[in-house]
Tab-separated table of C-alpha atoms in Angstrom:
chain	number	residue	atom	x	y	z
A	287	MET	CA	104.017	208.271	138.815
A	288	SER	CA	100.695	206.522	139.374
A	289	LYS	CA	98.302	209.229	141.170
A	290	ILE	CA	96.223	206.403	142.681
A	291	ASP	CA	96.233	206.226	146.475
A	292	ILE	CA	96.998	202.530	146.752
A	293	GLN	CA	95.616	201.996	149.943
A	294	LYS	CA	92.337	204.100	149.515
A	295	PHE	CA	89.857	201.878	148.239
A	296	HIS	CA	86.435	203.845	148.611
A	297	ASN	CA	85.413	207.329	146.857
A	298	ALA	CA	83.494	209.920	149.188
A	299	LYS	CA	80.115	208.506	149.064
A	300	GLY	CA	81.626	205.321	151.000
A	301	GLU	CA	81.607	203.072	147.842
A	302	PHE	CA	84.217	200.642	146.348
A	303	LYS	CA	84.721	201.447	142.745
A	304	ARG	CA	87.187	198.801	141.039
A	305	GLN	CA	89.190	200.634	138.482
A	306	ASP	CA	88.833	198.721	135.042
A	307	SER	CA	91.959	196.936	133.365
A	308	SER	CA	94.218	198.732	131.059
A	309	PHE	CA	95.713	196.523	129.010
A	310	ARG	CA	93.264	194.392	126.882
A	311	SER	CA	95.453	192.408	123.957
A	312	VAL	CA	94.535	189.003	123.191
A	313	ILE	CA	97.294	186.135	122.279
A	314	GLY	CA	96.549	184.844	118.901
A	315	LYS	CA	93.934	187.182	117.982
A	316	ASP	CA	96.589	190.675	118.299
A	317	PRO	CA	99.058	190.352	115.456
A	318	LYS	CA	101.322	191.498	117.852
A	319	PHE	CA	101.483	188.601	120.142
A	320	PRO	CA	101.390	185.306	118.374
A	321	VAL	CA	101.454	182.035	119.781
A	322	GLU	CA	104.469	181.124	121.178
A	323	THR	CA	106.051	178.579	123.461
A	324	ASP	CA	108.131	180.540	126.260
A	325	ARG	CA	107.414	183.783	125.026
A	326	TYR	CA	104.707	184.966	127.803
A	327	HIS	CA	105.460	185.449	131.287
A	328	LEU	CA	102.643	185.485	134.412
A	329	TYR	CA	102.807	187.467	137.396
A	330	VAL	CA	100.782	186.697	140.326
A	331	SER	CA	99.735	186.640	143.881
A	332	TYR	CA	98.839	183.886	145.548
A	333	ALA	CA	96.518	185.813	147.904
A	334	CYS	CA	94.697	187.418	144.996
A	335	PRO	CA	91.572	185.546	143.828
A	336	TRP	CA	91.601	187.447	140.711
A	337	ALA	CA	95.373	185.671	139.995
A	338	ASN	CA	93.973	182.718	141.300
A	339	ARG	CA	91.727	182.212	138.133
A	340	THR	CA	94.282	182.415	135.934
A	341	LEU	CA	96.641	179.791	137.590
A	342	ILE	CA	93.841	177.470	137.517
A	343	ALA	CA	92.773	178.425	134.223
A	344	ARG	CA	97.091	177.385	133.191
A	345	LYS	CA	96.749	174.341	135.168
A	346	LEU	CA	94.071	172.790	134.409
A	347	LYS	CA	94.728	173.672	130.327
A	348	GLY	CA	98.521	171.993	130.804
A	349	LEU	CA	100.118	175.355	130.212
A	350	GLU	CA	102.878	174.770	132.306
A	351	ASP	CA	105.763	174.088	129.664
A	352	TYR	CA	104.631	177.217	127.608
A	353	LEU	CA	104.648	180.081	129.991
A	354	ASP	CA	106.221	180.155	133.599
A	355	TYR	CA	105.243	182.538	136.248
A	356	SER	CA	106.601	185.002	139.267
A	357	VAL	CA	104.829	185.429	142.508
A	358	VAL	CA	104.510	188.362	144.475
A	359	HIS	CA	105.155	188.857	148.132
A	360	TRP	CA	101.733	188.589	150.208
A	361	HIS	CA	102.078	192.116	151.811
A	362	MET	CA	100.511	195.010	149.692
A	363	ASP	CA	101.976	198.248	150.872
A	364	SER	CA	101.204	201.914	150.030
A	365	LYS	CA	103.602	201.202	146.676
A	366	GLY	CA	101.811	198.249	145.958
A	367	TRP	CA	102.705	194.587	145.348
A	368	ARG	CA	106.770	193.797	145.758
A	369	PHE	CA	108.631	190.457	145.329
A	370	PRO	CA	110.627	188.841	148.294
A	371	SER	CA	114.291	189.511	148.882
A	372	ASN	CA	116.917	188.338	151.331
A	373	ASP	CA	116.037	191.188	153.920
A	374	ASP	CA	111.988	190.608	152.958
A	375	PRO	CA	111.616	186.654	152.527
A	376	CYS	CA	108.184	185.114	151.933
A	377	GLU	CA	107.569	181.458	151.942
A	378	GLY	CA	106.373	180.544	148.343
A	379	ALA	CA	107.103	183.575	146.821
A	380	THR	CA	109.767	184.040	144.185
A	381	PRO	CA	111.756	186.942	142.812
A	382	ASP	CA	110.918	188.481	139.620
A	383	LYS	CA	112.181	185.675	137.116
A	384	LEU	CA	112.325	188.172	133.899
A	385	TYR	CA	114.370	191.096	135.579
A	386	GLY	CA	114.923	190.778	138.977
A	387	TYR	CA	112.618	193.954	139.736
A	388	LYS	CA	111.748	194.678	143.206
A	389	ARG	CA	108.041	196.103	142.642
A	390	LEU	CA	105.425	195.147	140.115
A	391	SER	CA	105.164	199.053	139.517
A	392	GLU	CA	108.355	198.807	137.440
A	393	LEU	CA	106.925	196.235	135.003
A	394	TYR	CA	103.369	198.797	134.826
A	395	TYR	CA	106.363	201.516	134.049
A	396	ARG	CA	108.046	199.663	131.618
A	397	ALA	CA	104.979	198.870	129.768
A	398	ASN	CA	103.743	202.328	129.934
A	399	PRO	CA	106.018	205.056	131.670
A	400	ASN	CA	103.190	207.799	131.810
A	401	TYR	CA	100.847	205.151	133.468
A	402	GLU	CA	98.849	206.039	136.339
A	403	GLY	CA	96.473	203.443	137.518
A	404	ARG	CA	97.013	200.725	139.845
A	405	PHE	CA	99.398	197.838	139.839
A	406	THR	CA	97.144	194.756	139.995
A	407	VAL	CA	97.542	191.288	139.068
A	408	PRO	CA	97.854	189.126	137.602
A	409	VAL	CA	99.582	190.547	134.585
A	410	LEU	CA	100.497	188.787	131.265
A	411	TRP	CA	103.757	189.789	130.050
A	412	ASP	CA	105.167	189.384	126.549
A	413	LYS	CA	108.968	188.626	127.083
A	414	LYS	CA	109.850	189.640	123.084
A	415	GLN	CA	108.467	193.051	123.261
A	416	HIS	CA	108.589	193.996	127.296
A	417	THR	CA	105.551	195.030	127.589
A	418	ILE	CA	102.047	194.146	129.054
A	419	VAL	CA	99.515	191.695	127.084
A	420	ASN	CA	96.633	192.096	129.252
A	421	ASN	CA	95.927	192.413	133.231
A	422	GLU	CA	92.310	191.268	133.383
A	423	SER	CA	91.793	187.824	134.679
A	424	SER	CA	88.605	187.324	133.140
A	425	GLU	CA	90.048	187.583	129.651
A	426	ILE	CA	93.260	185.530	130.793
A	427	ILE	CA	91.622	182.692	131.525
A	428	ARG	CA	89.573	182.876	127.792
A	429	ILE	CA	93.333	183.140	126.401
A	430	PHE	CA	94.502	180.331	128.526
A	431	ASN	CA	91.406	178.123	127.427
A	432	THR	CA	92.128	178.374	123.433
A	433	ALA	CA	94.965	180.251	122.568
A	434	PHE	CA	97.439	177.377	122.735
A	435	ASN	CA	95.145	174.464	121.943
A	436	GLU	CA	97.326	173.725	118.626
A	437	LEU	CA	100.634	173.942	120.389
A	438	LEU	CA	99.067	171.277	122.886
A	439	GLU	CA	97.761	169.173	120.256
A	440	LYS	CA	100.980	169.294	118.425
A	441	ASP	CA	102.738	168.031	121.721
A	442	GLY	CA	100.254	165.381	122.072
A	443	LYS	CA	98.403	166.897	125.057
A	444	HIS	CA	95.045	165.922	123.395
A	445	GLU	CA	93.260	166.313	126.833
A	446	GLN	CA	94.467	169.515	127.605
A	447	ALA	CA	93.602	170.775	124.196
A	448	LYS	CA	89.859	169.496	123.873
A	449	LEU	CA	89.201	170.550	127.405
A	450	ASP	CA	86.834	174.009	127.001
A	451	LEU	CA	86.420	175.813	130.055
A	452	TYR	CA	83.817	177.971	127.534
A	453	PRO	CA	82.001	175.700	125.413
A	454	GLU	CA	80.012	177.245	122.741
A	455	SER	CA	76.568	175.507	123.831
A	456	LEU	CA	76.820	176.937	127.530
A	457	GLN	CA	78.441	180.413	126.774
A	458	ALA	CA	75.169	182.316	126.729
A	459	GLN	CA	74.280	180.960	130.148
A	460	ILE	CA	78.089	181.200	131.727
A	461	ASP	CA	77.992	184.884	130.369
A	462	GLN	CA	74.346	185.754	132.516
A	463	THR	CA	75.985	184.014	135.570
A	464	ASN	CA	79.357	185.220	135.716
A	465	ASP	CA	77.580	188.793	135.686
A	466	TRP	CA	75.703	188.601	138.453
A	467	ILE	CA	78.374	186.261	140.202
A	468	TYR	CA	80.986	188.992	139.846
A	469	ASN	CA	78.804	192.087	140.717
A	470	ASN	CA	77.228	190.599	144.014
A	471	ILE	CA	79.641	187.832	144.959
A	472	ASN	CA	83.239	188.221	143.486
A	473	ASN	CA	83.351	192.125	143.969
A	474	GLY	CA	80.444	192.154	146.251
A	475	VAL	CA	82.772	191.105	149.065
A	476	TYR	CA	85.031	193.979	148.081
A	477	LYS	CA	82.207	196.682	148.161
A	478	ALA	CA	80.792	195.337	151.471
A	479	GLY	CA	84.383	195.302	153.322
A	480	PHE	CA	85.805	198.759	151.535
A	481	ALA	CA	82.714	200.409	152.377
A	482	GLY	CA	83.519	203.837	154.307
A	483	LYS	CA	80.259	204.110	155.375
A	484	GLN	CA	77.754	202.173	157.637
A	485	GLU	CA	74.505	202.353	155.106
A	486	VAL	CA	76.806	201.385	151.980
A	487	TYR	CA	78.242	198.817	154.269
A	488	GLU	CA	74.781	197.324	155.039
A	489	LYS	CA	73.466	197.660	151.397
A	490	GLU	CA	76.387	195.516	149.960
A	491	VAL	CA	76.648	192.844	152.279
A	492	LYS	CA	72.853	192.144	152.293
A	493	LYS	CA	73.165	191.816	148.502
A	494	VAL	CA	76.519	189.293	149.092
A	495	PHE	CA	73.993	186.776	151.261
A	496	ALA	CA	70.791	187.220	148.810
A	497	HIS	CA	73.047	185.995	145.916
A	498	LEU	CA	74.944	183.168	147.834
A	499	ASP	CA	71.235	182.069	148.659
A	500	LYS	CA	70.529	181.948	145.066
A	501	VAL	CA	73.607	180.395	144.183
A	502	GLU	CA	72.789	177.759	147.371
A	503	ASP	CA	69.247	177.158	145.615
A	504	GLU	CA	70.444	176.452	142.113
A	505	LEU	CA	72.958	173.914	143.396
A	506	SER	CA	70.189	172.092	145.177
A	507	ASN	CA	68.732	170.080	142.223
A	508	ASP	CA	69.976	166.562	142.171
A	509	GLY	CA	72.889	165.580	140.607
A	510	GLN	CA	73.940	169.513	140.267
A	511	GLU	CA	77.769	169.163	140.489
A	512	PHE	CA	79.013	172.314	138.451
A	513	ILE	CA	77.522	176.158	138.694
A	514	VAL	CA	76.239	175.685	134.863
A	515	GLY	CA	75.911	172.513	132.908
A	516	ASP	CA	77.654	169.263	133.824
A	517	GLN	CA	81.265	169.945	133.137
A	518	LEU	CA	83.828	172.222	135.014
A	519	THR	CA	83.300	175.258	133.260
A	520	GLU	CA	85.061	179.287	133.504
A	521	ALA	CA	81.827	179.562	135.897
A	522	ASP	CA	83.187	177.361	138.680
A	523	ILE	CA	86.421	178.769	138.357
A	524	ARG	CA	85.462	182.296	139.062
A	525	LEU	CA	83.116	181.291	141.866
A	526	PHE	CA	85.648	179.055	143.289
A	527	VAL	CA	88.397	181.482	144.210
A	528	THR	CA	85.934	183.596	146.028
A	529	ILE	CA	84.041	181.012	147.841
A	530	ILE	CA	87.449	179.448	149.081
A	531	ARG	CA	88.800	182.742	150.660
A	532	PHE	CA	85.314	183.343	152.131
A	533	ASP	CA	85.175	181.389	155.695
A	534	PRO	CA	88.968	182.362	155.947
A	535	VAL	CA	89.209	185.604	155.434
A	536	TYR	CA	85.566	187.328	154.100
A	537	VAL	CA	83.681	186.754	157.024
A	538	GLN	CA	85.820	188.269	159.683
A	539	HIS	CA	87.646	190.919	157.893
A	540	PHE	CA	85.333	192.208	155.214
A	541	LYS	CA	82.389	191.737	157.763
A	542	CYS	CA	80.371	189.750	155.416
A	543	ASN	CA	79.435	187.270	158.868
A	544	ILE	CA	75.155	187.165	158.318
A	545	GLY	CA	76.628	183.253	157.536
A	546	MET	CA	79.390	180.824	156.995
A	547	ILE	CA	79.837	178.607	153.987
A	548	ARG	CA	80.821	175.573	156.241
A	549	PHE	CA	77.758	175.846	158.626
A	550	ASP	CA	74.841	177.609	156.210
A	551	TYR	CA	75.424	176.908	152.716
A	552	PRO	CA	75.471	173.050	152.656
A	553	ASN	CA	75.206	172.678	148.829
A	554	ILE	CA	77.822	175.529	147.863
A	555	HIS	CA	79.861	173.871	150.763
A	556	LYS	CA	80.069	170.201	149.008
A	557	TRP	CA	80.679	172.015	145.728
A	558	LEU	CA	83.607	173.495	147.145
A	559	ARG	CA	85.022	170.741	149.004
A	560	ARG	CA	84.137	168.466	145.849
A	561	LEU	CA	86.452	170.965	143.630
A	562	TYR	CA	89.082	171.490	146.113
A	563	TRP	CA	89.386	167.581	146.827
A	564	ASN	CA	89.028	165.942	143.641
A	565	TYR	CA	91.126	168.703	141.572
A	566	PRO	CA	94.466	168.939	142.051
A	567	GLU	CA	94.768	171.962	139.390
A	568	LEU	CA	92.078	173.890	142.152
A	569	LYS	CA	93.662	172.708	145.092
A	570	ASP	CA	97.505	173.221	144.314
A	571	THR	CA	96.982	177.071	143.665
A	572	VAL	CA	95.487	177.902	147.094
A	573	HIS	CA	97.851	179.007	149.430
A	574	PHE	CA	95.878	179.967	152.602
A	575	ASP	CA	99.030	181.463	154.533
A	576	HIS	CA	99.235	184.209	151.943
A	577	ILE	CA	95.558	184.530	151.575
A	578	LYS	CA	95.214	185.237	155.382
A	579	PHE	CA	98.279	187.583	155.806
A	580	HIS	CA	97.568	189.793	152.895
A	581	TYR	CA	94.101	190.575	153.508
A	582	THR	CA	94.783	191.151	157.444
A	583	LYS	CA	98.105	192.645	157.111
A	584	SER	CA	97.847	194.947	153.927
A	585	HIS	CA	94.576	197.239	154.995
A	586	PRO	CA	95.749	199.401	157.671
A	587	GLN	CA	92.282	200.882	157.500
A	588	ILE	CA	90.270	198.049	157.776
A	589	ASN	CA	92.917	196.286	160.348
A	590	PRO	CA	95.328	198.545	161.731
A	591	LEU	CA	97.043	196.239	163.957
A	592	GLY	CA	97.639	193.852	161.468
A	593	ILE	CA	96.658	190.857	163.716
A	594	THR	CA	95.749	187.992	161.719
A	595	PRO	CA	92.934	185.712	163.090
A	596	VAL	CA	93.543	181.775	163.657
A	597	GLY	CA	90.525	180.217	162.808
A	598	PRO	CA	88.538	179.059	161.509
A	599	LEU	CA	90.480	175.908	161.632
A	600	PRO	CA	90.499	173.911	159.368
A	601	ASN	CA	90.829	176.250	156.514
A	602	ILE	CA	88.893	173.747	154.563
A	603	LEU	CA	86.890	170.946	155.848
A	604	PRO	CA	87.240	166.885	154.425
A	605	LEU	CA	84.927	166.106	151.694
């Protein structure tokens, strides 16, 4: 049984510390996990930005025919994520398509009966060995970027096979950008929102907006449509999943309210809308009801009555 308090997010100092992912194998590199069609399965939440990354990469790379996915209920309670049921329906969510489990924790215990960590999504699952391959989103999107390319080519999906979200010529710049965006924006909103002390919150929220200012400045260059280089890369995907949630959730729920993307960051706002409206592979993975309901109804220490704000309206503005 996990010793983690699922709904406790800060330590004695009032700081949010994200737990490292525990399963870190790579399809195609680890001999235990060869590349095969329909061998692997993805478990996600539409609410979760980390899981959202993997859904985008899966769709961009055209992997729909190679691995299916299951979607948990948007609500996370003291026992973690659960799947919908007849008595507990959730539009858009699915049953566990493999085992009919009621909770994601059952997967983790099947992979490791002595597991003591958090039951997080995404989970990349091996259906043959009945175990977790990887539960680190940053690694799963790189697995999806390259592992299935030979199968894609063989099946005539040449465009998807050639699509490279982590091109060699941009890798150093992508890694550097990912580092400061993750620490100060992706995870920064959580460090602000889950802060247990005023001084911790103020320090973290100021860092979020200082680095949004940095992104805004970098996108101010003429013709700069993407975060790194002149093509869509994983750097865009990793930032997109946070920014698409920023105005609808993080402004009010995580108290990241020094400014709003739509009013205070014109370059980021244009970048966001261009990605959302021009790339169906991104747009189709965004489910605003799951996003808003999850955050506002799953964190009783932040929002004890579980009331979900109506606005902002619309969730995203037209291009």
